[in-house]
Coordinates of C-alpha atoms in Angstrom, one line a residue:
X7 CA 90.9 146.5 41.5
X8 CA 92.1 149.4 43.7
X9 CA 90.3 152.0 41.6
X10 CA 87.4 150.8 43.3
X11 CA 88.4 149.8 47.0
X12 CA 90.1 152.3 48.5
X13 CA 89.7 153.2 52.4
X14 CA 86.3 151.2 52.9
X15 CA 84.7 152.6 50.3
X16 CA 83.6 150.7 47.1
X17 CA 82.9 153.2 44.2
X18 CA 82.3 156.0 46.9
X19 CA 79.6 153.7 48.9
X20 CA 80.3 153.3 52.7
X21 CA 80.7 149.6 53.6
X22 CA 79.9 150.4 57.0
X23 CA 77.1 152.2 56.1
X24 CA 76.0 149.3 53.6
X25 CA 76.4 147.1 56.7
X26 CA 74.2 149.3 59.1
X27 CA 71.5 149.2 55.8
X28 CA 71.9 145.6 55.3
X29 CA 71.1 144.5 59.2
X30 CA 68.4 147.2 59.4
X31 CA 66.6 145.9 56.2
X32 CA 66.7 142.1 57.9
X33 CA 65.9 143.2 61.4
X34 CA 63.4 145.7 60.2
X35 CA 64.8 148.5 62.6
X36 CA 67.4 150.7 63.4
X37 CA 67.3 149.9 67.1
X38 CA 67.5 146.3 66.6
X39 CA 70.7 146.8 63.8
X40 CA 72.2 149.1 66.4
X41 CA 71.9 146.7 69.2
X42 CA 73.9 144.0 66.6
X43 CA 76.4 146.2 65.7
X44 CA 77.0 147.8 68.7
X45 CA 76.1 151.3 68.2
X46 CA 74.0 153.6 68.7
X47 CA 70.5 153.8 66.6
X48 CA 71.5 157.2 66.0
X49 CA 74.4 156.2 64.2
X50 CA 72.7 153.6 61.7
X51 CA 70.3 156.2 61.0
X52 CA 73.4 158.8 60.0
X53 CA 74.4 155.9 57.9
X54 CA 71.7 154.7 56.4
X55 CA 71.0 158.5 55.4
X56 CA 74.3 159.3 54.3
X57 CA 74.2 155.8 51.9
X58 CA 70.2 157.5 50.7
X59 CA 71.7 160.8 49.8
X60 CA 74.7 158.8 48.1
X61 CA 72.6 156.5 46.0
X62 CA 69.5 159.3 45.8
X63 CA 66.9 157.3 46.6
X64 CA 65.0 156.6 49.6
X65 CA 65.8 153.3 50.9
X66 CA 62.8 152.9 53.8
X67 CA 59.5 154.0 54.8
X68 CA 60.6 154.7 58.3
X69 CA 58.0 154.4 61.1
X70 CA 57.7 155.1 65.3
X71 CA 59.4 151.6 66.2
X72 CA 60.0 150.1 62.6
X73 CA 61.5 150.4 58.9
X74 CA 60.0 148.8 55.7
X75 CA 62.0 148.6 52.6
X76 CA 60.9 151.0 49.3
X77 CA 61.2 148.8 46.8
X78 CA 64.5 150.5 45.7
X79 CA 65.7 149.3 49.0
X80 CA 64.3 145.9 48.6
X81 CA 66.1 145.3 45.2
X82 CA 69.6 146.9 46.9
X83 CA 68.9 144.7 50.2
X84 CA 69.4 141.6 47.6
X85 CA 72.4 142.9 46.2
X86 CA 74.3 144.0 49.3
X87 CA 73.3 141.1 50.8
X88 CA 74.8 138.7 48.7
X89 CA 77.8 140.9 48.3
X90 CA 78.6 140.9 52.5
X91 CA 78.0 137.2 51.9
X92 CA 81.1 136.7 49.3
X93 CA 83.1 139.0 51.2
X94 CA 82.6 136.4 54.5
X95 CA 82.8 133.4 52.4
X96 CA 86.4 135.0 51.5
X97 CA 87.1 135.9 54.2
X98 CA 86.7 132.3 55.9
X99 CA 88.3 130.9 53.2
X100 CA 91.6 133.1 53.6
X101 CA 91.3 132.4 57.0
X102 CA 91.2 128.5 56.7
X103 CA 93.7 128.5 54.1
X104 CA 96.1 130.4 56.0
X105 CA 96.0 127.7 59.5
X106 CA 96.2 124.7 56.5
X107 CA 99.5 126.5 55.7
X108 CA 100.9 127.5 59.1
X109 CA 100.3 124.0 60.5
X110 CA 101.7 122.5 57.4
X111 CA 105.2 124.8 58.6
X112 CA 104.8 123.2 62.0

C-alpha cells in the first residue's frame, strides 16, 4: 500500500488539491470552497489547476462568479467524492474503535 500513499499524495494526485476540487464541484465556486476550507479562492484555484495539469484535462467551465463541471470533471467529482467519503467513514470508525478500547482499559 505505501507505493501509492506517500506524503499526501495518492499515485502523484494532491489530496488537498482533490479536496479543494471536490468542495468546489458541490458548491459550484471557488469562493464558496475557499470560505469552507478556510483559504483563500486564490489557493483552490492553484489547486484545482495544478490537479488539471496533473490529470490533463479541464475539470470546469469557469465563469465571473461560478464553476460548472466538464463532463470529465463530473465523472471525477463522483469518484473523489465517494473516495473522501471512505476515507471519513475510516476515519470515524478508527476513531470510535479506539475510545471502545481506551474505556475498556479504564
Amino acid at each position: 500500500m505505501s507505493e501509492f500513499i506517500s506524503r499526501g499524495r495518492v499515485q502523484g494526485i494532491s489530496l488537498k488539491a482533490v479536496r479543494a476540487f471536490v468542495e468546489s464541484a458541490r458548491l459550484g465556486s471557488f469562493k464558496a470552497s475557499a470560505e469552507w476550507l478556510n483559504v483563500t479562492p486564490s489557493a483552490v484555484s492553484h489547486q484545482v489547476k495544478a490537479l488539471e495539469d496533473y490529470l490533463g484535462v479541464l475539470l470546469f467551465h469557469r465563469g465571473i462568479r461560478e464553476v460548472k463541471l466538464t463532463p470529465q470533471g463530473q465523472r471525477f467529482a463522483e469518484k473523489a467524492m465517494e473516495g473522501l467519503r471512505i476515507i471519513d467513514q475510516a476515519t470515524t470508525e478508527v476513531l470510535v474503535s479506539s475510545k471502545l478500547l481506551v474505556s475498556s482499559w479504564e
